[in-house]
Amino acid sequence: MLKVDVIIISFEVVYAKKTKGGGAEIMRRAEMLIENGFNVKILSFGKPSEQTTRPDIETVIRREISLLDVLRLRPMPIASRPFGAIKKYVKNDTGAIFLIEGFQSSSILVDSDLLENSQVFLRVHNWESKYHLQMSLGARGIRKLYHYLTYLQYTKYENILINSVKSLYHISSLEQNLMRLEYPSAKHELFSPISKPIPCTNKKGKFQRIIIFGDMTVPGNSAGLQWFIDNVWEKIHHQFDHLTLDIYGIGSERFAGFGINGYGYVNDISEKLSEKSSLLIMPVMYGGGVKIKAIDVISSGIPCIYSKKALEGIDERICSELPKFNTDNPVECVREVRKAIEFTDEMYRIAEKSSIVSEKYHSGAEFLNAMIRAGDKSNDSNINSGI
């Protein structure tokens, strides 16, 4: 069998000591490809302090701001990951398949023709211009100005980028449909993220606590958590005083209060979920793309109540029955939490049913099938020869 090279260009370190949602999901694809006979190499952009735990397959390229890109008025996430920093690592290899992860990593497509004869999958993690516009609407002061200027810069850059590629590969069905309307000349394919069920040995039974987890340095997570504490938690704890609110993730140790415990970063959330029967809340307030932790929790069959933003981009067939709320409606959230606590068995039934449906759309096998289907549409595809 021919070993096909797959080169992944990632906007962040994939095999980092503390993995984030985007990097963790890219890692799953890399491992799936390796398991199926592909020869995978990763070129990732990282901060000077960041290192990889897999130097055998991942090369970390130091992020550096390109003055030329600044003068071109490119958004800072692009200017700090310039083509000049990566070009010496990439050869004009027409036999390789390139996975470009995120618009942030895409300058190689705009600033060179190095990959012109290669098979390229540009994977859209977020529609960045729309993400920064949304962030500007919720921010204040200098952050509001930063996000709005970045929105304008990304709008210009995306027009150039998308006109230079044949196809876009989306992780979100919602963004796929919206971008198809704005960029009808490009082909828009769905490359759904791979879920990784969270092992949990003590799921069943009366809920003993509420858990919120995630990287609290991410504004959409921290703002949603603060909203839940300010608008929902007191009402829930007053009625169900046996419950605690336990928070895990980078930056969570700064949250505290009556019945509230912030534990900081944990390497394995499954250990915490297995300690007691827990009800998860995912009050994501804003952000773009599919939330990886949402599809992981869904695929695990763990009872969880989601903000509608947390479920954004996930197929309706998966999340139609899942309890959900708007973060501008605390009464709705309180109602859903009370209902979950009072009708525990129904929560487990819905969670289990949704996990079964999720497997169809977010498995590793489905990712490979999507690559094969996309490759079959290309006359020079090398995908099948690697399987």
mmCIF file of C-alpha atoms in Angstrom:
data_model
loop_
_atom_site.group_PDB
_atom_site.id
_atom_site.type_symbol
_atom_site.label_atom_id
_atom_site.label_comp_id
_atom_site.label_asym_id
_atom_site.label_seq_id
_atom_site.Cartn_x
_atom_site.Cartn_y
_atom_site.Cartn_z
ATOM 1 C CA MET A 1 0.000 0.000 0.000
ATOM 2 C CA LEU A 2 1.303 3.458 -0.931
ATOM 3 C CA LYS A 3 2.025 5.690 2.055
ATOM 4 C CA VAL A 4 0.456 9.058 1.301
ATOM 5 C CA ASP A 5 1.822 12.173 3.001
ATOM 6 C CA VAL A 6 -0.700 14.376 4.768
ATOM 7 C CA ILE A 7 0.714 17.711 5.892
ATOM 8 C CA ILE A 8 -1.380 19.582 8.450
ATOM 9 C CA ILE A 9 -0.789 23.310 8.847
ATOM 10 C CA SER A 10 -2.332 24.345 12.147
ATOM 11 C CA PHE A 11 -3.024 27.764 13.664
ATOM 12 C CA GLU A 12 -2.050 26.445 17.117
ATOM 13 C CA VAL A 13 0.111 23.714 18.639
ATOM 14 C CA VAL A 14 -1.698 20.403 18.263
ATOM 15 C CA TYR A 15 0.189 18.204 20.733
ATOM 16 C CA ALA A 16 0.506 20.881 23.399
ATOM 17 C CA LYS A 17 0.874 20.070 27.096
ATOM 18 C CA LYS A 18 -2.433 21.828 27.705
ATOM 19 C CA THR A 19 -4.588 21.194 24.655
ATOM 20 C CA LYS A 20 -7.363 23.572 23.639
ATOM 21 C CA GLY A 21 -10.523 22.748 21.711
ATOM 22 C CA GLY A 22 -9.175 23.469 18.232
ATOM 23 C CA GLY A 23 -5.844 21.739 18.774
ATOM 24 C CA ALA A 24 -7.487 18.732 20.426
ATOM 25 C CA GLU A 25 -9.831 18.244 17.494
ATOM 26 C CA ILE A 26 -6.988 18.546 14.957
ATOM 27 C CA MET A 27 -5.115 15.926 16.989
ATOM 28 C CA ARG A 28 -8.015 13.515 16.611
ATOM 29 C CA ARG A 29 -7.916 13.854 12.843
ATOM 30 C CA ALA A 30 -4.155 13.379 12.790
ATOM 31 C CA GLU A 31 -4.411 10.196 14.835
ATOM 32 C CA MET A 32 -7.271 8.886 12.711
ATOM 33 C CA LEU A 33 -5.196 9.416 9.568
ATOM 34 C CA ILE A 34 -2.151 7.728 11.129
ATOM 35 C CA GLU A 35 -4.268 4.745 12.162
ATOM 36 C CA ASN A 36 -5.446 4.400 8.573
ATOM 37 C CA GLY A 37 -2.009 4.299 7.010
ATOM 38 C CA PHE A 38 -1.251 7.931 6.188
ATOM 39 C CA ASN A 39 2.124 9.512 6.858
ATOM 40 C CA VAL A 40 1.206 12.625 8.868
ATOM 41 C CA LYS A 41 3.369 15.671 9.485
ATOM 42 C CA ILE A 42 2.170 18.759 11.353
ATOM 43 C CA LEU A 43 3.416 22.313 10.988
ATOM 44 C CA SER A 44 1.928 24.408 13.762
ATOM 45 C CA PHE A 45 2.255 28.021 14.824
ATOM 46 C CA GLY A 46 3.006 28.544 18.510
ATOM 47 C CA LYS A 47 4.178 31.096 21.030
ATOM 48 C CA PRO A 48 7.884 31.057 22.023
ATOM 49 C CA SER A 49 7.063 29.198 25.250
ATOM 50 C CA GLU A 50 4.957 26.496 23.573
ATOM 51 C CA GLN A 51 6.368 23.094 22.770
ATOM 52 C CA THR A 52 4.994 19.894 21.303
ATOM 53 C CA THR A 53 4.854 16.535 23.054
ATOM 54 C CA ARG A 54 5.203 14.816 19.652
ATOM 55 C CA PRO A 55 8.330 16.296 18.030
ATOM 56 C CA ASP A 56 8.506 13.195 15.816
ATOM 57 C CA ILE A 57 5.490 14.372 13.801
ATOM 58 C CA GLU A 58 4.970 18.031 14.784
ATOM 59 C CA THR A 59 7.203 21.019 14.108
ATOM 60 C CA VAL A 60 6.311 24.170 16.057
ATOM 61 C CA ILE A 61 6.967 27.360 14.118
ATOM 62 C CA ARG A 62 7.396 30.423 16.284
ATOM 63 C CA ARG A 63 4.708 33.009 15.784
ATOM 64 C CA GLU A 64 6.249 36.291 14.663
ATOM 65 C CA ILE A 65 4.577 39.436 13.421
ATOM 66 C CA SER A 66 5.288 40.195 9.781
ATOM 67 C CA LEU A 67 5.772 43.932 9.218
ATOM 68 C CA LEU A 68 4.796 43.422 5.578
ATOM 69 C CA ASP A 69 1.496 41.855 6.591
ATOM 70 C CA VAL A 70 0.879 44.694 9.055
ATOM 71 C CA LEU A 71 1.433 47.216 6.269
ATOM 72 C CA ARG A 72 -0.967 45.195 4.112
ATOM 73 C CA LEU A 73 -3.542 45.778 6.895
ATOM 74 C CA ARG A 74 -3.990 42.078 7.450
ATOM 75 C CA PRO A 75 -5.605 40.958 10.696
ATOM 76 C CA MET A 76 -3.136 40.230 13.490
ATOM 77 C CA PRO A 77 -3.969 36.481 13.616
ATOM 78 C CA ILE A 78 -2.762 36.324 9.985
ATOM 79 C CA ALA A 79 0.170 38.737 10.392
ATOM 80 C CA SER A 80 1.520 36.665 13.300
ATOM 81 C CA ARG A 81 1.446 33.478 11.193
ATOM 82 C CA PRO A 82 3.045 34.719 7.960
ATOM 83 C CA PHE A 83 3.947 32.636 4.925
ATOM 84 C CA GLY A 84 7.574 33.701 5.318
ATOM 85 C CA ALA A 85 7.823 31.781 8.602
ATOM 86 C CA ILE A 86 6.588 28.528 7.101
ATOM 87 C CA LYS A 87 7.823 28.459 3.515
ATOM 88 C CA LYS A 88 11.128 26.700 4.262
ATOM 89 C CA TYR A 89 9.213 23.772 5.757
ATOM 90 C CA VAL A 90 6.945 23.195 2.755
ATOM 91 C CA LYS A 91 8.036 21.539 -0.466
ATOM 92 C CA ASN A 92 6.191 21.644 -3.777
ATOM 93 C CA ASP A 93 5.073 18.040 -3.431
ATOM 94 C CA THR A 94 2.174 17.221 -5.730
ATOM 95 C CA GLY A 95 1.827 13.806 -4.091
ATOM 96 C CA ALA A 96 1.015 15.228 -0.659
ATOM 97 C CA ILE A 97 -2.354 16.194 0.746
ATOM 98 C CA PHE A 98 -2.472 19.470 2.681
ATOM 99 C CA LEU A 99 -4.956 20.182 5.472
ATOM 100 C CA ILE A 100 -4.906 23.930 6.170
ATOM 101 C CA GLU A 101 -6.549 24.355 9.557
ATOM 102 C CA GLY A 102 -8.289 27.701 9.946
ATOM 103 C CA PHE A 103 -8.099 30.980 8.066
ATOM 104 C CA GLN A 104 -5.276 32.004 10.436
ATOM 105 C CA SER A 105 -2.990 29.417 8.780
ATOM 106 C CA SER A 106 -3.942 30.235 5.199
ATOM 107 C CA SER A 107 -1.360 32.828 4.072
ATOM 108 C CA ILE A 108 0.487 30.102 2.149
ATOM 109 C CA LEU A 109 -2.511 29.993 -0.204
ATOM 110 C CA VAL A 110 -2.652 33.757 -0.720
ATOM 111 C CA ASP A 111 1.056 34.630 -0.864
ATOM 112 C CA SER A 112 2.410 31.757 -2.969
ATOM 113 C CA ASP A 113 1.541 29.207 -5.617
ATOM 114 C CA LEU A 114 3.505 26.536 -3.760
ATOM 115 C CA LEU A 115 0.429 24.332 -3.313
ATOM 116 C CA GLU A 116 -1.106 25.104 -6.699
ATOM 117 C CA ASN A 117 -0.720 21.509 -7.931
ATOM 118 C CA SER A 118 -1.352 19.813 -4.588
ATOM 119 C CA GLN A 119 -4.595 18.603 -3.131
ATOM 120 C CA VAL A 120 -5.604 21.149 -0.500
ATOM 121 C CA PHE A 121 -8.374 21.109 2.102
ATOM 122 C CA LEU A 122 -8.889 24.554 3.649
ATOM 123 C CA ARG A 123 -10.868 23.859 6.783
ATOM 124 C CA VAL A 124 -13.012 26.670 8.168
ATOM 125 C CA HIS A 125 -12.976 26.555 11.977
ATOM 126 C CA ASN A 126 -14.672 29.953 12.295
ATOM 127 C CA TRP A 127 -15.985 32.497 9.847
ATOM 128 C CA GLU A 128 -13.498 34.928 11.326
ATOM 129 C CA SER A 129 -14.904 38.218 10.037
ATOM 130 C CA LYS A 130 -18.351 37.434 11.414
ATOM 131 C CA TYR A 131 -16.855 36.179 14.679
ATOM 132 C CA HIS A 132 -14.966 39.434 15.279
ATOM 133 C CA LEU A 133 -18.014 41.494 14.329
ATOM 134 C CA GLN A 134 -20.020 39.596 16.922
ATOM 135 C CA MET A 135 -17.265 40.060 19.495
ATOM 136 C CA SER A 136 -17.147 43.801 18.814
ATOM 137 C CA LEU A 137 -20.853 44.095 19.542
ATOM 138 C CA GLY A 138 -20.384 42.585 23.005
ATOM 139 C CA ALA A 139 -17.110 44.331 23.920
ATOM 140 C CA ARG A 140 -16.284 47.771 25.263
ATOM 141 C CA GLY A 141 -13.505 50.317 24.916
ATOM 142 C CA ILE A 142 -10.268 49.261 23.256
ATOM 143 C CA ARG A 143 -11.418 45.643 22.821
ATOM 144 C CA LYS A 144 -14.462 46.818 20.909
ATOM 145 C CA LEU A 145 -12.261 48.845 18.582
ATOM 146 C CA TYR A 146 -9.807 45.950 18.156
ATOM 147 C CA HIS A 147 -12.507 43.452 17.201
ATOM 148 C CA TYR A 148 -14.205 45.859 14.813
ATOM 149 C CA LEU A 149 -10.953 46.697 13.011
ATOM 150 C CA THR A 150 -10.130 42.971 12.847
ATOM 151 C CA TYR A 151 -13.573 42.355 11.363
ATOM 152 C CA LEU A 152 -12.864 44.882 8.602
ATOM 153 C CA GLN A 153 -9.412 43.402 7.931
ATOM 154 C CA TYR A 154 -10.724 39.840 7.819
ATOM 155 C CA THR A 155 -13.527 40.817 5.446
ATOM 156 C CA LYS A 156 -10.965 42.061 2.916
ATOM 157 C CA TYR A 157 -8.622 39.103 3.462
ATOM 158 C CA GLU A 158 -11.391 36.495 3.190
ATOM 159 C CA ASN A 159 -12.498 37.886 -0.153
ATOM 160 C CA ILE A 160 -8.963 37.431 -1.504
ATOM 161 C CA LEU A 161 -8.521 34.001 0.091
ATOM 162 C CA ILE A 162 -11.820 32.470 -0.955
ATOM 163 C CA ASN A 163 -11.399 33.669 -4.522
ATOM 164 C CA SER A 164 -8.059 31.826 -4.617
ATOM 165 C CA VAL A 165 -9.377 28.384 -3.578
ATOM 166 C CA LYS A 166 -11.800 25.970 -5.223
ATOM 167 C CA SER A 167 -13.423 24.588 -2.093
ATOM 168 C CA LEU A 168 -14.012 25.347 1.566
ATOM 169 C CA TYR A 169 -14.437 22.592 4.150
ATOM 170 C CA HIS A 170 -16.585 23.572 7.123
ATOM 171 C CA ILE A 171 -16.909 22.133 10.612
ATOM 172 C CA SER A 172 -20.246 23.927 11.096
ATOM 173 C CA SER A 173 -23.289 23.209 8.953
ATOM 174 C CA LEU A 174 -24.658 26.650 9.854
ATOM 175 C CA GLU A 175 -21.544 28.472 8.607
ATOM 176 C CA GLN A 176 -21.464 26.213 5.548
ATOM 177 C CA ASN A 177 -24.933 27.367 4.534
ATOM 178 C CA LEU A 178 -24.306 31.035 5.328
ATOM 179 C CA MET A 179 -20.969 31.181 3.513
ATOM 180 C CA ARG A 180 -22.465 29.423 0.513
ATOM 181 C CA LEU A 181 -24.852 32.371 0.169
ATOM 182 C CA GLU A 182 -22.031 34.934 0.350
ATOM 183 C CA TYR A 183 -19.499 32.984 -1.737
ATOM 184 C CA PRO A 184 -21.563 30.930 -4.223
ATOM 185 C CA SER A 185 -18.679 30.398 -6.665
ATOM 186 C CA ALA A 186 -16.746 28.200 -4.204
ATOM 187 C CA LYS A 187 -17.697 24.639 -3.347
ATOM 188 C CA HIS A 188 -18.724 24.238 0.282
ATOM 189 C CA GLU A 189 -18.220 20.809 1.843
ATOM 190 C CA LEU A 190 -18.896 19.657 5.416
ATOM 191 C CA PHE A 191 -15.969 18.154 7.363
ATOM 192 C CA SER A 192 -17.613 17.594 10.723
ATOM 193 C CA PRO A 193 -15.318 17.482 13.770
ATOM 194 C CA ILE A 194 -14.548 14.159 15.432
ATOM 195 C CA SER A 195 -16.095 13.747 18.855
ATOM 196 C CA LYS A 196 -14.354 11.981 21.716
ATOM 197 C CA PRO A 197 -16.751 10.592 24.315
ATOM 198 C CA ILE A 198 -15.774 11.456 27.878
ATOM 199 C CA PRO A 199 -15.461 8.296 29.989
ATOM 200 C CA CYS A 200 -17.733 8.530 33.009
ATOM 201 C CA THR A 201 -18.293 5.614 35.389
ATOM 202 C CA ASN A 202 -20.808 7.240 37.731
ATOM 203 C CA LYS A 203 -23.332 9.020 35.567
ATOM 204 C CA LYS A 204 -26.644 7.687 36.849
ATOM 205 C CA GLY A 205 -28.539 8.777 39.957
ATOM 206 C CA LYS A 206 -29.761 11.927 41.662
ATOM 207 C CA PHE A 207 -27.625 14.911 40.741
ATOM 208 C CA GLN A 208 -25.261 15.878 43.541
ATOM 209 C CA ARG A 209 -23.680 18.872 41.856
ATOM 210 C CA ILE A 210 -23.655 21.100 38.803
ATOM 211 C CA ILE A 211 -20.476 21.270 36.739
ATOM 212 C CA ILE A 212 -19.354 23.939 34.287
ATOM 213 C CA PHE A 213 -16.031 23.345 32.552
ATOM 214 C CA GLY A 214 -13.940 24.982 29.854
ATOM 215 C CA ASP A 215 -11.098 27.402 29.241
ATOM 216 C CA MET A 216 -12.168 30.495 31.175
ATOM 217 C CA THR A 217 -9.605 32.674 29.420
ATOM 218 C CA VAL A 218 -11.933 32.394 26.399
ATOM 219 C CA PRO A 219 -14.344 35.359 26.634
ATOM 220 C CA GLY A 220 -17.413 33.415 25.499
ATOM 221 C CA ASN A 221 -16.878 30.855 28.285
ATOM 222 C CA SER A 222 -16.067 33.258 31.117
ATOM 223 C CA ALA A 223 -18.877 35.677 30.220
ATOM 224 C CA GLY A 224 -21.369 32.808 30.092
ATOM 225 C CA LEU A 225 -20.198 31.458 33.441
ATOM 226 C CA GLN A 226 -20.453 34.878 35.069
ATOM 227 C CA TRP A 227 -23.934 35.285 33.604
ATOM 228 C CA PHE A 228 -24.982 31.942 35.108
ATOM 229 C CA ILE A 229 -23.585 32.849 38.535
ATOM 230 C CA ASP A 230 -25.209 36.296 38.529
ATOM 231 C CA ASN A 231 -28.618 35.339 37.142
ATOM 232 C CA VAL A 232 -29.304 31.651 37.763
ATOM 233 C CA TRP A 233 -27.196 30.039 40.479
ATOM 234 C CA GLU A 234 -28.708 31.751 43.541
ATOM 235 C CA LYS A 235 -32.228 30.687 42.554
ATOM 236 C CA ILE A 236 -31.145 27.087 41.960
ATOM 237 C CA HIS A 237 -29.066 26.816 45.123
ATOM 238 C CA HIS A 238 -31.857 28.327 47.234
ATOM 239 C CA GLN A 239 -34.249 25.557 46.116
ATOM 240 C CA PHE A 240 -31.718 22.696 45.922
ATOM 241 C CA ASP A 241 -29.234 23.506 48.682
ATOM 242 C CA HIS A 242 -27.529 20.092 48.495
ATOM 243 C CA LEU A 243 -26.036 21.082 45.119
ATOM 244 C CA THR A 244 -22.682 22.733 44.607
ATOM 245 C CA LEU A 245 -21.463 24.533 41.501
ATOM 246 C CA ASP A 246 -18.059 23.084 40.616
ATOM 247 C CA ILE A 247 -16.033 24.825 37.903
ATOM 248 C CA TYR A 248 -13.039 23.324 36.075
ATOM 249 C CA GLY A 249 -10.703 24.713 33.437
ATOM 250 C CA ILE A 250 -7.944 27.245 32.915
ATOM 251 C CA GLY A 251 -8.782 30.423 34.860
ATOM 252 C CA SER A 252 -11.722 28.894 36.744
ATOM 253 C CA GLU A 253 -10.000 29.195 40.127
ATOM 254 C CA ARG A 254 -10.872 32.908 40.233
ATOM 255 C CA PHE A 255 -14.594 32.139 40.477
ATOM 256 C CA ALA A 256 -15.919 31.656 44.001
ATOM 257 C CA GLY A 257 -19.019 32.295 46.064
ATOM 258 C CA PHE A 258 -21.725 30.639 48.137
ATOM 259 C CA GLY A 259 -21.731 26.976 47.076
ATOM 260 C CA ILE A 260 -19.312 27.767 44.233
ATOM 261 C CA ASN A 261 -15.939 26.036 43.868
ATOM 262 C CA GLY A 262 -13.410 27.012 41.197
ATOM 263 C CA TYR A 263 -10.785 24.280 40.838
ATOM 264 C CA GLY A 264 -8.621 25.528 37.939
ATOM 265 C CA TYR A 265 -7.138 23.396 35.188
ATOM 266 C CA VAL A 266 -7.573 19.614 35.314
ATOM 267 C CA ASN A 267 -5.881 17.238 32.941
ATOM 268 C CA ASP A 268 -8.824 14.846 32.729
ATOM 269 C CA ILE A 269 -12.383 16.053 33.286
ATOM 270 C CA SER A 270 -13.666 12.454 33.204
ATOM 271 C CA GLU A 271 -12.183 11.808 36.642
ATOM 272 C CA LYS A 272 -14.221 14.656 38.093
ATOM 273 C CA LEU A 273 -17.399 13.580 36.333
ATOM 274 C CA SER A 274 -16.976 10.055 37.713
ATOM 275 C CA GLU A 275 -16.722 11.171 41.341
ATOM 276 C CA LYS A 276 -20.392 12.113 41.727
ATOM 277 C CA SER A 277 -23.557 12.180 39.658
ATOM 278 C CA SER A 278 -23.356 15.520 37.904
ATOM 279 C CA LEU A 279 -25.519 17.781 35.795
ATOM 280 C CA LEU A 280 -23.481 19.767 33.286
ATOM 281 C CA ILE A 281 -24.341 23.306 32.214
ATOM 282 C CA MET A 282 -22.769 24.820 29.104
ATOM 283 C CA PRO A 283 -23.606 28.550 29.192
ATOM 284 C CA VAL A 284 -21.430 29.640 26.244
ATOM 285 C CA MET A 285 -22.365 33.248 25.512
ATOM 286 C CA TYR A 286 -20.627 33.903 22.199
ATOM 287 C CA GLY A 287 -18.023 32.551 19.813
ATOM 288 C CA GLY A 288 -17.881 31.034 16.337
ATOM 289 C CA GLY A 289 -17.884 27.544 14.876
ATOM 290 C CA VAL A 290 -18.806 24.251 16.478
ATOM 291 C CA LYS A 291 -17.910 23.975 20.171
ATOM 292 C CA ILE A 292 -15.784 20.830 20.482
ATOM 293 C CA LYS A 293 -16.653 20.330 24.144
ATOM 294 C CA ALA A 294 -20.341 20.362 23.185
ATOM 295 C CA ILE A 295 -20.038 17.480 20.715
ATOM 296 C CA ASP A 296 -17.839 15.591 23.214
ATOM 297 C CA VAL A 297 -20.442 15.892 25.965
ATOM 298 C CA ILE A 298 -23.279 14.983 23.605
ATOM 299 C CA SER A 299 -21.457 11.884 22.355
ATOM 300 C CA SER A 300 -20.803 10.851 25.981
ATOM 301 C CA GLY A 301 -24.475 10.638 26.925
ATOM 302 C CA ILE A 302 -23.857 12.853 29.967
ATOM 303 C CA PRO A 303 -26.861 14.996 31.043
ATOM 304 C CA CYS A 304 -26.227 18.608 30.089
ATOM 305 C CA ILE A 305 -28.193 21.810 29.544
ATOM 306 C CA TYR A 306 -26.815 23.990 26.756
ATOM 307 C CA SER A 307 -27.031 27.599 25.728
ATOM 308 C CA LYS A 308 -28.213 27.867 22.141
ATOM 309 C CA LYS A 309 -24.822 29.370 21.271
ATOM 310 C CA ALA A 310 -23.111 26.222 22.613
ATOM 311 C CA LEU A 311 -25.109 24.115 20.142
ATOM 312 C CA GLU A 312 -24.617 26.450 17.188
ATOM 313 C CA GLY A 313 -23.627 24.643 13.999
ATOM 314 C CA ILE A 314 -24.486 21.160 15.300
ATOM 315 C CA ASP A 315 -26.951 19.199 13.205
ATOM 316 C CA GLU A 316 -30.532 19.679 14.404
ATOM 317 C CA ARG A 317 -31.087 15.922 14.259
ATOM 318 C CA ILE A 318 -28.582 15.597 17.098
ATOM 319 C CA CYS A 319 -29.698 18.392 19.394
ATOM 320 C CA SER A 320 -33.449 18.698 18.732
ATOM 321 C CA GLU A 321 -34.415 17.192 22.118
ATOM 322 C CA LEU A 322 -31.534 18.539 24.182
ATOM 323 C CA PRO A 323 -32.535 21.079 26.864
ATOM 324 C CA LYS A 324 -31.388 24.539 25.858
ATOM 325 C CA PHE A 325 -31.757 28.217 26.752
ATOM 326 C CA ASN A 326 -30.933 31.717 25.556
ATOM 327 C CA THR A 327 -28.355 33.614 27.571
ATOM 328 C CA ASP A 328 -30.589 36.683 27.469
ATOM 329 C CA ASN A 329 -33.345 34.757 29.278
ATOM 330 C CA PRO A 330 -32.328 33.630 32.809
ATOM 331 C CA VAL A 331 -35.903 32.555 33.595
ATOM 332 C CA GLU A 332 -35.700 30.028 30.770
ATOM 333 C CA CYS A 333 -32.401 28.684 32.102
ATOM 334 C CA VAL A 334 -33.724 28.386 35.672
ATOM 335 C CA ARG A 335 -36.737 26.497 34.362
ATOM 336 C CA GLU A 336 -34.589 24.016 32.411
ATOM 337 C CA VAL A 337 -32.288 23.381 35.387
ATOM 338 C CA ARG A 338 -35.208 22.800 37.751
ATOM 339 C CA LYS A 339 -36.843 20.431 35.282
ATOM 340 C CA ALA A 340 -33.604 18.473 34.860
ATOM 341 C CA ILE A 341 -33.195 18.049 38.627
ATOM 342 C CA GLU A 342 -36.804 17.008 39.154
ATOM 343 C CA PHE A 343 -37.000 14.637 36.157
ATOM 344 C CA THR A 344 -33.590 13.002 36.285
ATOM 345 C CA ASP A 345 -34.526 9.842 34.379
ATOM 346 C CA GLU A 346 -35.815 11.869 31.439
ATOM 347 C CA MET A 347 -32.534 13.796 31.305
ATOM 348 C CA TYR A 348 -30.590 10.542 31.053
ATOM 349 C CA ARG A 349 -32.928 9.258 28.325
ATOM 350 C CA ILE A 350 -32.504 12.372 26.190
ATOM 351 C CA ALA A 351 -28.724 12.416 26.703
ATOM 352 C CA GLU A 352 -28.381 8.752 25.701
ATOM 353 C CA LYS A 353 -30.573 9.134 22.613
ATOM 354 C CA SER A 354 -28.628 12.188 21.423
ATOM 355 C CA SER A 355 -25.304 10.396 21.899
ATOM 356 C CA ILE A 356 -26.406 7.596 19.572
ATOM 357 C CA VAL A 357 -27.436 10.057 16.848
ATOM 358 C CA SER A 358 -24.204 12.062 17.304
ATOM 359 C CA GLU A 359 -22.022 9.044 16.520
ATOM 360 C CA LYS A 360 -23.334 9.009 12.957
ATOM 361 C CA TYR A 361 -22.136 12.554 12.245
ATOM 362 C CA HIS A 362 -19.028 13.010 14.410
ATOM 363 C CA SER A 363 -17.119 9.742 14.213
ATOM 364 C CA GLY A 364 -13.615 9.279 12.869
ATOM 365 C CA ALA A 365 -15.010 7.039 10.161
ATOM 366 C CA GLU A 366 -17.326 9.812 8.994
ATOM 367 C CA PHE A 367 -14.381 12.208 8.748
ATOM 368 C CA LEU A 368 -12.477 9.757 6.543
ATOM 369 C CA ASN A 369 -15.571 9.179 4.420
ATOM 370 C CA ALA A 370 -15.976 12.938 3.978
ATOM 371 C CA MET A 371 -12.354 13.185 2.809
ATOM 372 C CA ILE A 372 -12.890 10.340 0.364
ATOM 373 C CA ARG A 373 -16.086 11.890 -0.991
ATOM 374 C CA ALA A 374 -14.325 15.240 -1.434
ATOM 375 C CA GLY A 375 -11.331 13.495 -3.008
ATOM 376 C CA ASP A 376 -13.531 11.625 -5.459
ATOM 377 C CA LYS A 377 -14.634 14.984 -6.839
ATOM 378 C CA SER A 378 -11.003 15.818 -7.593
ATOM 379 C CA ASN A 379 -9.273 14.241 -10.581
ATOM 380 C CA ASP A 380 -5.878 14.204 -8.850
ATOM 381 C CA SER A 381 -6.989 12.737 -5.522
ATOM 382 C CA ASN A 382 -4.482 10.601 -3.607
ATOM 383 C CA ILE A 383 -6.755 9.873 -0.657
ATOM 384 C CA ASN A 384 -7.954 6.417 -1.638
ATOM 385 C CA SER A 385 -4.416 5.186 -2.178
ATOM 386 C CA GLY A 386 -3.666 5.847 1.475
ATOM 387 C CA ILE A 387 -6.510 3.692 2.779
#
